[in-house]
Amino acid sequence: MPAPLRILLSDAARACLGPRIAHALGPRPFELLSINALATSPTADAITDADIAFISRDVTGRSTKHELAPALQACYDTLRQAPSLRWVHIHSAGADRPVYGELHARGVAVTTSSGTNAQVVAQTAIAGLLALARRFPQLMAAQRSHTWAPLIDSHGVALTHDLDGQTAVVVGWGPIGQHIGRLLTALGLRTVVVRRSALAVEGVDQVVGFEAMDEVLPKADWLIVACPLTDTTRGLIDRQALARLPPGAQLINVSRGEVVNEPDLIAALQCGQLAGAFLDVFAHEPLAAESPLWDMPHVIVTPHTAGHSDGHFERVAQAFVDNLPRWLAGQQLANRIR
């Protein structure tokens, strides 16, 4: 009889997934270890080693990759020190937290939950686009000051432009980018895609590789950033890229803050090169209270919450459970980072 598989997960995940894990593993014995106990008993023998770890959203909580709560730090320390750890599944679409890179480097399989929140993130990105296009920040400021301020100038001329016929340049064509593309098409926008491969995509007006991004930026009424953080994309949207956008262009970032050079972005907004921005991610999170982004009237700031919805936990949990039989059989794991 093989030794029981030790699976480290939260108490909430254990209560929800216990029967499904048992079904997925079949006759293979297993033991479910509590992540929650790490914060109170980090040296207990029963939880200092595991074969598999499932890091659900409730484990991360409100911690960011830059600022960790003590309980999450204890979890990461255990993962780093667990000699038998062979696979970690995480709730996020990206694996750019330092701990996951360290585990990957030592040979631990790291799988993400790419696609599980793609539709929600895409909806949020489009909500930001619509809010900026219809000048909701301006209208909500007028509401707070009890001012009747229709979107017309003193001569009755409209201050907003029709979305139909505008062009959006979408950087990244994974599950999130593809959902965004479908919604853009429904709104009547032309879509230009920037991604690793320049191969044509059905229903998209143009596709270019990252190396040709500068060629399409002058077309962009909207620059929508939805790519993972990689060596190629870190700092991709910098002063030079922003300068190639036409006057009046606006930016949406639902990927990672480090993809956009934040000082360059702030400068472009301050000088009017960019007409507005919807930002869900930042170079350092939480965003510092003194950042000028908070108070810019044409900027919408949200706290890295684009993918949060009540159905996300279940989709992530199912992605983990679906991978268990593959792992047992030595097959390729879905969404394994390379």
XYZ file of C-alpha atoms in Angstrom:
338
model
C 0.000 0.000 0.000
C 1.533 3.371 -1.013
C 1.963 6.054 1.614
C -0.961 8.481 1.841
C -0.733 11.557 -0.364
C -0.497 14.605 1.868
C -2.524 17.472 0.425
C -2.196 20.887 2.050
C -5.270 23.113 1.682
C -7.462 25.491 3.638
C -10.167 24.361 6.035
C -12.804 25.853 3.706
C -11.396 23.951 0.729
C -11.134 20.760 2.774
C -14.814 20.961 3.778
C -15.880 21.632 0.198
C -13.556 19.317 -1.703
C -12.974 16.329 0.563
C -15.472 14.010 -1.193
C -14.405 15.173 -4.659
C -10.748 14.601 -3.873
C -11.579 11.106 -2.604
C -13.475 10.365 -5.810
C -10.665 11.714 -8.011
C -7.989 9.704 -6.184
C -9.981 6.466 -6.073
C -8.259 3.807 -3.940
C -5.137 5.920 -3.389
C -4.930 6.795 0.334
C -4.599 10.477 1.165
C -4.484 12.902 4.058
C -5.787 16.462 4.040
C -3.575 18.885 5.979
C -4.790 22.273 7.197
C -3.141 25.430 5.869
C -5.014 27.369 8.538
C -3.118 25.520 11.260
C 0.200 26.857 9.939
C -0.359 30.281 11.454
C -0.719 28.780 14.956
C 1.450 25.640 14.742
C 3.995 26.150 11.964
C 6.394 23.605 13.485
C 3.953 20.736 13.872
C 5.335 17.637 12.121
C 1.996 16.862 10.485
C 1.945 20.102 8.481
C 5.571 20.850 7.736
C 5.622 18.572 4.706
C 3.146 17.809 1.950
C 3.129 16.271 -1.505
C 0.528 18.619 -2.993
C -0.691 22.091 -2.020
C -3.879 23.830 -3.142
C -3.681 27.607 -2.642
C -7.232 28.918 -2.874
C -8.292 32.565 -2.739
C -9.191 32.365 0.962
C -5.563 31.452 1.690
C -4.240 34.565 -0.072
C -6.991 36.771 1.343
C -6.264 40.460 0.933
C -2.520 39.995 0.850
C -0.736 41.115 -2.286
C 2.466 39.726 -3.727
C 4.230 42.748 -2.229
C 2.690 42.749 1.255
C 1.907 39.421 2.969
C -0.238 38.767 6.006
C 1.514 36.602 8.660
C -0.707 33.595 7.928
C 0.158 33.694 4.224
C 3.834 34.157 5.004
C 3.676 31.029 7.187
C 2.085 29.151 4.294
C 4.765 30.259 1.834
C 7.525 29.396 4.312
C 6.083 25.882 4.646
C 5.966 25.449 0.880
C 9.596 26.542 0.584
C 10.687 24.105 3.299
C 8.520 21.096 2.410
C 11.009 18.483 1.086
C 8.361 16.230 -0.468
C 6.373 18.939 -2.250
C 5.859 18.017 -5.892
C 2.880 20.057 -7.090
C 1.204 23.359 -6.157
C -2.063 24.574 -7.680
C -2.866 28.275 -7.296
C -6.082 30.223 -7.650
C -4.709 32.993 -9.856
C -4.241 33.071 -13.611
C -0.661 34.265 -13.181
C 2.200 32.732 -11.201
C 4.335 35.840 -10.755
C 4.495 35.763 -6.963
C 8.153 35.107 -6.060
C 7.412 31.933 -4.089
C 6.019 30.195 -7.162
C 9.086 31.022 -9.202
C 11.265 29.582 -6.446
C 9.232 26.377 -6.297
C 9.258 26.033 -10.068
C 13.024 26.479 -10.122
C 13.486 23.567 -7.729
C 11.325 21.264 -9.838
C 7.915 21.594 -8.183
C 5.052 21.568 -10.698
C 3.085 24.827 -10.463
C -0.331 25.013 -12.108
C -2.482 28.107 -12.406
C -6.218 28.623 -12.697
C -5.964 30.379 -16.048
C -9.391 30.856 -17.581
C -11.427 30.461 -14.408
C -11.964 34.200 -14.014
C -11.457 35.235 -17.646
C -15.069 36.112 -18.302
C -15.365 38.192 -15.124
C -12.100 40.056 -15.792
C -13.187 40.744 -19.366
C -16.527 42.087 -18.174
C -14.715 44.346 -15.716
C -12.363 45.619 -18.422
C -15.307 46.456 -20.660
C -17.132 48.067 -17.743
C -14.092 50.319 -17.297
C -14.040 51.119 -21.002
C -17.728 51.986 -21.010
C -17.386 54.097 -17.851
C -14.578 56.110 -19.419
C -16.286 56.350 -22.805
C -19.458 57.672 -21.175
C -17.469 59.861 -18.745
C -18.836 58.297 -15.599
C -16.032 59.731 -13.420
C -17.080 63.222 -14.537
C -20.778 62.465 -14.051
C -20.235 60.948 -10.600
C -18.176 63.959 -9.521
C -21.057 66.157 -10.642
C -23.472 63.985 -8.656
C -21.373 64.367 -5.504
C -21.419 68.149 -5.912
C -25.172 68.184 -6.745
C -24.395 69.684 -10.148
C -26.554 69.132 -13.222
C -23.889 68.624 -15.900
C -25.023 66.967 -19.154
C -22.310 65.687 -21.488
C -22.541 68.652 -23.852
C -20.590 71.876 -24.071
C -22.038 75.380 -23.755
C -23.150 75.222 -27.394
C -24.950 71.914 -26.991
C -22.240 69.890 -28.731
C -21.764 66.331 -27.426
C -18.549 65.717 -25.464
C -18.334 61.980 -26.093
C -17.639 59.906 -29.196
C -19.509 56.906 -30.530
C -17.762 53.644 -29.667
C -18.946 52.041 -32.878
C -16.047 52.167 -35.319
C -13.341 52.921 -32.753
C -10.259 50.694 -32.510
C -9.059 48.761 -29.481
C -5.548 47.335 -29.368
C -5.629 44.305 -27.051
C -2.242 43.252 -25.673
C -2.460 39.558 -24.833
C -4.725 36.929 -26.376
C -5.167 34.351 -23.642
C -8.589 33.508 -22.193
C -9.085 37.053 -20.853
C -8.045 38.766 -24.076
C -10.295 36.492 -26.126
C -13.319 37.265 -23.940
C -12.521 40.967 -24.198
C -12.312 40.636 -27.984
C -15.784 39.116 -28.224
C -17.274 41.906 -26.121
C -15.496 44.579 -28.161
C -16.945 43.110 -31.340
C -20.425 43.190 -29.825
C -19.924 46.898 -29.110
C -18.871 47.583 -32.685
C -15.167 48.233 -32.108
C -12.393 47.112 -34.424
C -9.934 44.819 -32.624
C -6.178 44.663 -33.137
C -4.326 41.984 -31.171
C -0.728 42.060 -29.934
C 0.601 38.675 -28.837
C 3.568 36.323 -29.185
C 2.480 35.031 -32.583
C 1.327 37.159 -35.520
C -0.822 34.327 -36.898
C -4.267 35.529 -37.943
C -7.212 35.134 -35.559
C -10.760 34.684 -36.823
C -12.947 37.711 -36.136
C -9.995 39.991 -35.388
C -9.057 42.852 -37.707
C -5.272 42.538 -37.287
C -2.752 40.510 -35.296
C 0.893 41.438 -34.691
C 3.675 40.073 -32.522
C 5.061 41.973 -29.561
C 7.991 43.110 -31.676
C 5.585 44.963 -34.013
C 3.414 46.559 -31.335
C 4.670 50.064 -32.115
C 3.204 49.774 -35.607
C -0.377 49.449 -34.354
C -0.356 51.779 -31.343
C -1.129 54.870 -33.480
C -4.457 53.195 -34.372
C -5.568 52.743 -30.768
C -8.491 54.660 -29.357
C -8.213 52.117 -26.531
C -5.126 50.244 -25.368
C -6.259 47.226 -23.354
C -3.533 45.344 -21.469
C -4.485 41.733 -20.714
C -1.216 39.798 -21.024
C 0.700 37.803 -18.397
C 3.777 39.276 -16.753
C 6.855 37.805 -18.443
C 10.340 38.929 -19.339
C 8.886 40.122 -22.657
C 5.983 42.090 -21.195
C 7.612 43.649 -18.109
C 7.689 47.409 -18.784
C 6.253 46.848 -22.273
C 4.014 49.913 -22.077
C 6.527 52.678 -21.433
C 7.016 56.336 -22.362
C 7.843 55.496 -25.972
C 4.817 53.236 -26.377
C 2.463 55.741 -24.776
C 3.818 58.513 -27.003
C 2.804 56.519 -30.077
C -0.849 56.524 -29.054
C -3.020 59.141 -30.764
C -4.292 62.118 -28.744
C -7.397 61.144 -26.801
C -6.472 57.492 -26.438
C -7.306 55.745 -23.170
C -5.750 52.767 -21.378
C -7.247 49.751 -19.600
C -4.949 47.521 -17.508
C -6.300 44.261 -16.072
C -3.075 42.253 -16.367
C -0.213 43.106 -14.001
C 0.959 46.515 -12.907
C 4.547 45.861 -13.914
C 3.569 45.540 -17.585
C 3.029 49.304 -17.618
C 5.774 51.696 -16.540
C 3.813 53.509 -13.835
C 5.833 56.774 -13.710
C 5.558 57.010 -17.505
C 1.820 56.349 -17.292
C 1.339 59.055 -14.661
C 3.309 61.534 -16.769
C 1.230 60.722 -19.867
C -1.993 61.266 -17.921
C -0.777 64.481 -16.343
C 0.263 66.058 -19.643
C -2.864 64.943 -21.492
C -1.156 62.455 -23.802
C -3.619 59.923 -22.385
C -7.219 61.052 -21.978
C -8.016 58.534 -19.257
C -7.332 55.144 -17.730
C -9.010 52.288 -15.919
C -6.421 50.590 -13.696
C -7.006 47.450 -11.660
C -3.330 46.551 -11.140
C -0.262 48.503 -10.030
C 3.496 48.267 -9.779
C 3.179 47.974 -5.991
C 0.014 46.785 -4.304
C -1.683 48.175 -2.354
C -1.298 51.396 -4.322
C 0.384 53.983 -2.104
C -1.995 56.538 -0.611
C 0.159 59.361 -1.992
C -0.039 58.141 -5.610
C -1.441 60.858 -7.882
C -3.510 58.201 -9.639
C -6.086 58.249 -6.842
C -7.106 61.844 -7.475
C -6.942 62.176 -11.252
C -10.457 63.019 -12.439
C -10.091 60.937 -15.614
C -8.699 57.802 -13.923
C -10.627 54.909 -12.355
C -8.642 52.970 -9.746
C -9.809 49.579 -8.462
C -7.921 47.331 -5.986
C -6.904 44.340 -8.156
C -10.430 43.055 -7.955
C -11.370 42.584 -11.613
C -11.589 38.794 -11.301
C -13.417 38.519 -7.988
C -16.846 36.907 -8.106
C -18.772 34.393 -6.036
C -18.343 31.633 -8.614
C -14.559 31.819 -8.793
C -13.792 29.523 -5.846
C -15.818 26.693 -7.365
C -14.197 27.043 -10.787
C -10.709 27.053 -9.253
C -11.549 24.086 -7.028
C -12.820 22.092 -9.983
C -9.692 22.912 -11.993
C -7.604 21.458 -9.156
C -9.754 18.341 -8.799
C -9.706 17.770 -12.571
C -5.895 17.790 -12.491
C -5.627 15.179 -9.717
C -6.169 12.101 -11.939
C -3.670 13.513 -14.446
C -1.096 13.931 -11.701
C -1.646 10.389 -10.421
C -1.258 9.010 -13.947
C 1.886 11.024 -14.653
C 0.116 12.947 -17.430
C 0.574 16.564 -18.474
C -1.114 18.885 -15.979
C -3.455 21.535 -17.317
C -2.109 25.108 -16.996
C 1.330 24.037 -15.808
C 3.821 26.886 -16.007
C 6.971 26.368 -18.054
